[in-house]
Amino acid sequence: MTDKNIYKPLKFRLDRVVTESPLIKTFFMTPERDFEFKAGQFVEITLDGLGEAPYTPSSSAWVKDKMEVTIMKAGYITGKMHELRGGETLGIRGPFGKGYPIEKFYGKEVIILGGGVGIAPLRCLLLTMLEEAEKFKRIIICLGAKTPDDFIYKEWYSQLARIRNVELLRSVDKADASWQETEGVVTVLLDKLEVDFSKALAVVCGPPIMMKFGTLTLLKKGCTEQNIYLSMEKNMSCGLGKCGHCALGDYFVCKDGPVFTYDQIKDYPDIWI
Ligand SMILES: Cc1cc2nc3c(=O)[nH]c(=O)nc-3n(C[C@H](O)[C@H](O)[C@H](O)COP(=O)(O)OP(=O)(O)OC[C@H]3O[C@@H](n4cnc5c(N)ncnc54)[C@H](O)[C@@H]3O)c2cc1C
Ligand code: FES
């Protein structure tokens, strides 16, 4: 059950930590009691006496007695998270915001476009969708990383590629001798797709520059503004729509997002910052 007192962190035991890439680790946790969230929602993780930061779970929303979060080392708090080894207790507030409206994806071709640590929230969405994979016409996953070494969840991709209505395409900015897939920025993968973009839905998550060019490419190919879902990141404090830190035009990302359709936010000047 979701914690009723949104200000009070729920205790999670950190079971283990897995290194995904040079800067990214996944934290496997067990909550003191079942914890519910929707794919696309986020949580605030508190480190006692040090502070808290927002992250999106990377595990399936169907699983309530475990949770995984994948974190890129970016500064102070994420650096402290990366020092954890397992066995510690973490405080988690949330879940916050609105998730992906997955029911709207039923019967559609869904393009998932992700890069870098942006693959983490998309993994949550995908694992959640794959529990009822037959409800989607096709799930086309286009993922990018700087180099083959920078890909997170390296073991997962061979399983994904075996699912009936799932296609997986990957690219790296800079290939090495072992790389057999595409070389180039992740948006080049969209050129390889045979999809009716005018009817397809697209979900985009990654660094701002990737979100920008991903969105522009999808629009050029015929995707409608209403059918492009973007997961936005803004600096946050309360997570409750009260402090104003995460304002994006008329919206608060923590409360009204972090998932928005492009048509909701396209007129605001600072969406790609
Ligand atoms: C809704 C939401 C979900 C997120 N999910 C994840 C996730 O699943 N995994 C993950 O690794 N990160 C995620 N982030 C980003 C993460 O919260 C920041 O990287 C973290 O707060 C940085 O804290 P720090 O103290 O380590 O870095 P700081 O020392 O505060 O900053 C280091 C650098 O990171 C930048 N930064 C700080 N906060 C953010 C932010 N919110 N968004 C983008 N850049 C930021 C700063 O501008 C600075 O350049 C999410 C952010 C939001 C808003
Ligand atoms: S973080 Fe306080 S209003 Fe969004």
GROMACS .gro file of C-alpha atoms and ligand atoms in nm:
model
  330
    1MET     CA    1   0.000   0.000   0.000
    2THR     CA    2   0.125   0.355  -0.075
    3ASP     CA    3   0.249   0.539   0.236
    4LYS     CA    4  -0.029   0.771   0.355
    5ASN     CA    5   0.207   1.028   0.511
    6ILE     CA    6   0.392   1.156   0.204
    7TYR     CA    7   0.644   1.350   0.420
    8LYS     CA    8   0.755   1.042   0.612
    9PRO     CA    9   1.013   0.825   0.435
   10LEU     CA   10   0.946   0.452   0.419
   11LYS     CA   11   1.247   0.238   0.516
   12PHE     CA   12   1.409   0.028   0.244
   13ARG     CA   13   1.692  -0.219   0.304
   14LEU     CA   14   1.962  -0.196   0.042
   15ASP     CA   15   2.023  -0.560  -0.056
   16ARG     CA   16   2.298  -0.519  -0.313
   17VAL     CA   17   2.457  -0.279  -0.559
   18VAL     CA   18   2.553  -0.370  -0.916
   19THR     CA   19   2.793  -0.166  -1.128
   20GLU     CA   20   2.637  -0.116  -1.472
   21SER     CA   21   2.891   0.110  -1.641
   22PRO     CA   22   3.177   0.337  -1.533
   23LEU     CA   23   2.937   0.600  -1.388
   24ILE     CA   24   2.614   0.407  -1.328
   25LYS     CA   25   2.508   0.162  -1.057
   26THR     CA   26   2.180  -0.022  -0.984
   27PHE     CA   27   2.056  -0.042  -0.625
   28PHE     CA   28   1.840  -0.345  -0.532
   29MET     CA   29   1.614  -0.275  -0.234
   30THR     CA   30   1.344  -0.432  -0.014
   31PRO     CA   31   1.081  -0.203   0.142
   32GLU     CA   32   0.968  -0.253   0.503
   33ARG     CA   33   0.621  -0.309   0.356
   34ASP     CA   34   0.478  -0.332   0.002
   35PHE     CA   35   0.540  -0.019  -0.201
   36GLU     CA   36   0.326   0.071  -0.504
   37PHE     CA   37   0.414   0.304  -0.790
   38LYS     CA   38   0.327   0.351  -1.156
   39ALA     CA   39   0.582   0.335  -1.437
   40GLY     CA   40   0.706   0.692  -1.488
   41GLN     CA   41   0.651   0.810  -1.131
   42PHE     CA   42   0.955   0.899  -0.920
   43VAL     CA   43   1.068   0.868  -0.559
   44GLU     CA   44   1.290   1.079  -0.333
   45ILE     CA   45   1.569   0.874  -0.173
   46THR     CA   46   1.705   1.011   0.155
   47LEU     CA   47   2.051   0.942   0.284
   48ASP     CA   48   2.043   1.007   0.659
   49GLY     CA   49   2.191   1.346   0.747
   50LEU     CA   50   2.314   1.404   0.391
   51GLY     CA   51   2.004   1.494   0.189
   52GLU     CA   52   1.773   1.348  -0.072
   53ALA     CA   53   1.736   1.337  -0.450
   54PRO     CA   54   1.472   1.225  -0.702
   55TYR     CA   55   1.506   0.901  -0.901
   56THR     CA   56   1.273   0.690  -1.112
   57PRO     CA   57   1.246   0.319  -1.025
   58SER     CA   58   1.397   0.096  -1.295
   59SER     CA   59   1.212  -0.221  -1.191
   60SER     CA   60   0.861  -0.334  -1.284
   61ALA     CA   61   0.566  -0.150  -1.129
   62TRP     CA   62   0.398  -0.491  -1.088
   63VAL     CA   63   0.652  -0.586  -0.818
   64LYS     CA   64   0.563  -0.436  -0.480
   65ASP     CA   65   0.800  -0.612  -0.240
   66LYS     CA   66   1.126  -0.517  -0.416
   67MET     CA   67   1.244  -0.208  -0.602
   68GLU     CA   68   1.546  -0.120  -0.814
   69VAL     CA   69   1.682   0.225  -0.889
   70THR     CA   70   1.964   0.297  -1.134
   71ILE     CA   71   2.173   0.602  -1.054
   72MET     CA   72   2.436   0.795  -1.246
   73LYS     CA   73   2.707   0.961  -1.039
   74ALA     CA   74   2.648   1.332  -1.107
   75GLY     CA   75   2.752   1.518  -0.790
   76TYR     CA   76   2.738   1.507  -0.410
   77ILE     CA   77   2.432   1.294  -0.327
   78THR     CA   78   2.467   1.055  -0.618
   79GLY     CA   79   2.837   1.024  -0.528
   80LYS     CA   80   2.739   0.926  -0.172
   81MET     CA   81   2.486   0.672  -0.311
   82HIS     CA   82   2.767   0.519  -0.516
   83GLU     CA   83   2.970   0.465  -0.196
   84LEU     CA   84   2.700   0.230  -0.054
   85ARG     CA   85   2.781  -0.141  -0.064
   86GLY     CA   86   2.457  -0.308   0.058
   87GLY     CA   87   2.317  -0.370   0.407
   88GLU     CA   88   2.235  -0.001   0.467
   89THR     CA   89   1.885   0.141   0.535
   90LEU     CA   90   1.752   0.412   0.303
   91GLY     CA   91   1.448   0.638   0.343
   92ILE     CA   92   1.217   0.668   0.044
   93ARG     CA   93   0.936   0.921  -0.004
   94GLY     CA   94   0.676   0.898  -0.274
   95PRO     CA   95   0.579   0.790  -0.528
   96PHE     CA   96   0.539   1.134  -0.683
   97GLY     CA   97   0.399   1.267  -1.007
   98LYS     CA   98   0.199   1.101  -1.280
   99GLY     CA   99   0.316   0.791  -1.459
  100TYR     CA  100   0.277   0.688  -1.824
  101PRO     CA  101  -0.088   0.637  -1.926
  102ILE     CA  102  -0.016   0.280  -2.038
  103GLU     CA  103  -0.383   0.204  -2.122
  104LYS     CA  104  -0.355   0.461  -2.404
  105PHE     CA  105  -0.073   0.254  -2.555
  106TYR     CA  106  -0.289  -0.060  -2.595
  107GLY     CA  107  -0.329  -0.173  -2.958
  108LYS     CA  108  -0.062   0.071  -3.079
  109GLU     CA  109   0.289   0.055  -3.219
  110VAL     CA  110   0.498   0.198  -2.937
  111ILE     CA  111   0.845   0.338  -3.003
  112ILE     CA  112   1.068   0.360  -2.697
  113LEU     CA  113   1.365   0.591  -2.754
  114GLY     CA  114   1.625   0.614  -2.480
  115GLY     CA  115   1.982   0.706  -2.410
  116GLY     CA  116   2.234   0.685  -2.125
  117VAL     CA  117   2.080   0.663  -1.778
  118GLY     CA  118   1.745   0.753  -1.943
  119ILE     CA  119   1.721   0.381  -2.020
  120ALA     CA  120   1.651   0.326  -1.645
  121PRO     CA  121   1.295   0.469  -1.629
  122LEU     CA  122   1.228   0.311  -1.969
  123ARG     CA  123   1.324  -0.028  -1.825
  124CYS     CA  124   1.053   0.021  -1.562
  125LEU     CA  125   0.803   0.110  -1.834
  126LEU     CA  126   0.907  -0.184  -2.052
  127LEU     CA  127   0.903  -0.441  -1.772
  128THR     CA  128   0.559  -0.313  -1.676
  129MET     CA  129   0.432  -0.329  -2.036
  130LEU     CA  130   0.581  -0.672  -2.097
  131GLU     CA  131   0.361  -0.824  -1.825
  132GLU     CA  132   0.077  -0.772  -2.073
  133ALA     CA  133   0.281  -0.764  -2.395
  134GLU     CA  134  -0.005  -0.904  -2.605
  135LYS     CA  135  -0.203  -0.581  -2.552
  136PHE     CA  136   0.040  -0.378  -2.767
  137LYS     CA  137   0.058  -0.410  -3.144
  138ARG     CA  138   0.438  -0.376  -3.147
  139ILE     CA  139   0.701  -0.249  -2.908
  140ILE     CA  140   1.004  -0.104  -3.085
  141ILE     CA  141   1.295  -0.021  -2.858
  142CYS     CA  142   1.570   0.212  -2.981
  143LEU     CA  143   1.852   0.260  -2.731
  144GLY     CA  144   2.177   0.451  -2.746
  145ALA     CA  145   2.496   0.487  -2.542
  146LYS     CA  146   2.829   0.662  -2.594
  147THR     CA  147   3.027   0.337  -2.625
  148PRO     CA  148   2.940  -0.035  -2.588
  149ASP     CA  149   3.085  -0.020  -2.235
  150ASP     CA  150   2.844   0.259  -2.139
  151PHE     CA  151   2.533   0.046  -2.202
  152ILE     CA  152   2.354  -0.037  -1.877
  153TYR     CA  153   2.169  -0.369  -1.818
  154LYS     CA  154   2.406  -0.554  -2.053
  155GLU     CA  155   2.254  -0.895  -1.969
  156TRP     CA  156   1.896  -0.786  -2.040
  157TYR     CA  157   1.901  -0.718  -2.414
  158SER     CA  158   1.929  -1.079  -2.534
  159GLN     CA  159   1.609  -1.161  -2.337
  160LEU     CA  160   1.423  -0.860  -2.483
  161ALA     CA  161   1.509  -0.950  -2.840
  162ARG     CA  162   1.342  -1.291  -2.796
  163ILE     CA  163   0.993  -1.153  -2.711
  164ARG     CA  164   0.745  -1.198  -2.998
  165ASN     CA  165   0.621  -0.842  -3.067
  166VAL     CA  166   0.932  -0.666  -2.941
  167GLU     CA  167   1.211  -0.532  -3.164
  168LEU     CA  168   1.533  -0.398  -3.022
  169LEU     CA  169   1.775  -0.168  -3.203
  170ARG     CA  170   2.086  -0.027  -3.039
  171SER     CA  171   2.347   0.226  -3.140
  172VAL     CA  172   2.666   0.366  -2.993
  173ASP     CA  173   2.825   0.700  -3.072
  174LYS     CA  174   3.165   0.533  -3.093
  175ALA     CA  175   3.192   0.163  -3.175
  176ASP     CA  176   3.478  -0.072  -3.093
  177ALA     CA  177   3.588  -0.390  -3.269
  178SER     CA  178   3.332  -0.601  -3.078
  179TRP     CA  179   3.027  -0.392  -3.175
  180GLN     CA  180   2.800  -0.559  -3.434
  181GLU     CA  181   2.508  -0.312  -3.421
  182THR     CA  182   2.459   0.047  -3.539
  183GLU     CA  183   2.716   0.324  -3.495
  184GLY     CA  184   2.582   0.679  -3.471
  185VAL     CA  185   2.360   0.892  -3.249
  186VAL     CA  186   2.049   0.710  -3.128
  187THR     CA  187   1.813   0.904  -3.359
  188VAL     CA  188   1.967   0.731  -3.664
  189LEU     CA  189   1.782   0.418  -3.547
  190LEU     CA  190   1.452   0.590  -3.628
  191ASP     CA  191   1.554   0.594  -3.996
  192LYS     CA  192   1.561   0.213  -3.992
  193LEU     CA  193   1.202   0.170  -3.873
  194GLU     CA  194   0.912   0.067  -4.091
  195VAL     CA  195   0.635   0.218  -3.884
  196ASP     CA  196   0.329   0.429  -3.954
  197PHE     CA  197   0.461   0.719  -3.747
  198SER     CA  198   0.133   0.910  -3.780
  199LYS     CA  199  -0.042   0.646  -3.568
  200ALA     CA  200   0.249   0.533  -3.348
  201LEU     CA  201   0.320   0.647  -2.993
  202ALA     CA  202   0.670   0.741  -2.887
  203VAL     CA  203   0.824   0.756  -2.541
  204VAL     CA  204   1.151   0.948  -2.511
  205CYS     CA  205   1.389   0.961  -2.214
  206GLY     CA  206   1.753   1.059  -2.197
  207PRO     CA  207   1.987   1.357  -2.184
  208PRO     CA  208   1.823   1.689  -2.290
  209ILE     CA  209   2.005   1.703  -2.624
  210MET     CA  210   1.885   1.352  -2.711
  211MET     CA  211   1.528   1.435  -2.604
  212LYS     CA  212   1.535   1.743  -2.827
  213PHE     CA  213   1.668   1.577  -3.143
  214GLY     CA  214   1.466   1.262  -3.076
  215THR     CA  215   1.147   1.467  -3.060
  216LEU     CA  216   1.232   1.673  -3.369
  217THR     CA  217   1.309   1.357  -3.570
  218LEU     CA  218   0.986   1.188  -3.458
  219LEU     CA  219   0.786   1.497  -3.558
  220LYS     CA  220   0.959   1.509  -3.898
  221LYS     CA  221   0.869   1.146  -3.954
  222GLY     CA  222   0.501   1.217  -3.887
  223CYS     CA  223   0.448   1.147  -3.515
  224THR     CA  224   0.183   1.374  -3.369
  225GLU     CA  225   0.270   1.612  -3.084
  226GLN     CA  226   0.008   1.442  -2.863
  227ASN     CA  227   0.168   1.102  -2.918
  228ILE     CA  228   0.521   1.191  -2.804
  229TYR     CA  229   0.571   1.130  -2.431
  230LEU     CA  230   0.868   1.300  -2.267
  231SER     CA  231   1.002   1.238  -1.917
  232MET     CA  232   1.124   1.576  -1.792
  233GLU     CA  233   1.385   1.641  -1.525
  234LYS     CA  234   1.398   1.961  -1.322
  235ASN     CA  235   1.575   2.033  -0.995
  236MET     CA  236   1.332   1.940  -0.722
  237SER     CA  237   1.282   2.002  -0.354
  238CYS     CA  238   0.943   1.919  -0.198
  239GLY     CA  239   0.817   1.682  -0.469
  240LEU     CA  240   0.464   1.790  -0.378
  241GLY     CA  241   0.386   2.091  -0.597
  242LYS     CA  242   0.442   2.336  -0.311
  243CYS     CA  243   0.788   2.494  -0.332
  244GLY     CA  244   0.793   2.592  -0.701
  245HIS     CA  245   1.150   2.466  -0.764
  246CYS     CA  246   1.045   2.248  -1.056
  247ALA     CA  247   0.821   2.497  -1.242
  248LEU     CA  248   0.793   2.438  -1.617
  249GLY     CA  249   0.566   2.707  -1.759
  250ASP     CA  250   0.226   2.656  -1.598
  251TYR     CA  251   0.321   2.314  -1.465
  252PHE     CA  252   0.512   2.171  -1.172
  253VAL     CA  253   0.716   1.878  -1.301
  254CYS     CA  254   0.690   1.695  -0.965
  255LYS     CA  255   0.310   1.703  -0.956
  256ASP     CA  256   0.189   1.743  -1.316
  257GLY     CA  257   0.476   1.539  -1.468
  258PRO     CA  258   0.744   1.418  -1.488
  259VAL     CA  259   0.579   1.263  -1.796
  260PHE     CA  260   0.432   1.516  -2.040
  261THR     CA  261   0.324   1.495  -2.401
  262TYR     CA  262   0.516   1.725  -2.632
  263ASP     CA  263   0.205   1.929  -2.713
  264GLN     CA  264   0.159   2.009  -2.341
  265ILE     CA  265   0.501   2.174  -2.303
  266LYS     CA  266   0.628   2.264  -2.651
  267ASP     CA  267   0.570   2.639  -2.611
  268TYR     CA  268   0.789   2.677  -2.302
  269PRO     CA  269   1.137   2.806  -2.383
  270ASP     CA  270   1.333   2.602  -2.128
  271ILE     CA  271   1.216   2.247  -2.193
  272TRP     CA  272   1.548   2.113  -2.328
  273ILE     CA  273   1.771   2.269  -2.057
  274LIG     C1  274   1.189   1.314  -1.177
  274LIG     C2  275   1.337   1.284  -1.179
  274LIG     C3  276   1.380   1.153  -1.194
  274LIG     C4  277   1.516   1.124  -1.195
  274LIG     N1  278   1.555   0.994  -1.210
  274LIG     C5  279   1.685   0.963  -1.208
  274LIG     C6  280   1.727   0.827  -1.219
  274LIG     O1  281   1.646   0.733  -1.226
  274LIG     N2  282   1.860   0.803  -1.218
  274LIG     C7  283   1.953   0.905  -1.210
  274LIG     O2  284   2.073   0.876  -1.210
  274LIG     N3  285   1.917   1.033  -1.200
  274LIG     C8  286   1.785   1.065  -1.198
  274LIG     N4  287   1.748   1.196  -1.184
  274LIG     C9  288   1.852   1.300  -1.170
  274LIG    C10  289   1.905   1.302  -1.027
  274LIG     O3  290   1.802   1.339  -0.940
  274LIG    C11  291   2.022   1.401  -1.017
  274LIG     O4  292   2.131   1.353  -1.089
  274LIG    C12  293   2.065   1.419  -0.872
  274LIG     O5  294   1.966   1.492  -0.802
  274LIG    C13  295   2.196   1.494  -0.867
  274LIG     O6  296   2.228   1.512  -0.729
  274LIG     P1  297   2.380   1.532  -0.684
  274LIG     O7  298   2.380   1.588  -0.547
  274LIG     O8  299   2.458   1.407  -0.705
  274LIG     O9  300   2.435   1.633  -0.789
  274LIG     P2  301   2.452   1.791  -0.773
  274LIG    O10  302   2.583   1.813  -0.706
  274LIG    O11  303   2.330   1.853  -0.717
  274LIG    O12  304   2.462   1.828  -0.926
  274LIG    C14  305   2.557   1.764  -1.013
  274LIG    C15  306   2.518   1.793  -1.156
  274LIG    O13  307   2.393   1.730  -1.186
  274LIG    C16  308   2.299   1.827  -1.230
  274LIG     N5  309   2.167   1.796  -1.174
  274LIG    C17  310   2.130   1.809  -1.045
  274LIG     N6  311   2.001   1.776  -1.030
  274LIG    C18  312   1.956   1.742  -1.152
  274LIG    C19  313   1.832   1.701  -1.204
  274LIG     N7  314   1.724   1.688  -1.128
  274LIG     N8  315   1.823   1.674  -1.335
  274LIG    C20  316   1.930   1.686  -1.415
  274LIG     N9  317   2.050   1.726  -1.374
  274LIG    C21  318   2.063   1.753  -1.244
  274LIG    C22  319   2.349   1.961  -1.177
  274LIG    O14  320   2.304   2.066  -1.258
  274LIG    C23  321   2.499   1.943  -1.184
  274LIG    O15  322   2.547   1.968  -1.314
  274LIG    C24  323   1.613   1.229  -1.182
  274LIG    C25  324   1.570   1.360  -1.168
  274LIG    C26  325   1.434   1.389  -1.165
  274LIG    C27  326   1.390   1.529  -1.149
  275FES     S1  327   0.963   2.017  -0.621
  275FES    FE1  328   0.848   2.160  -0.504
  275FES     S2  329   0.697   2.224  -0.645
  275FES    FE2  330   0.796   2.062  -0.749
   0.00000   0.00000   0.00000
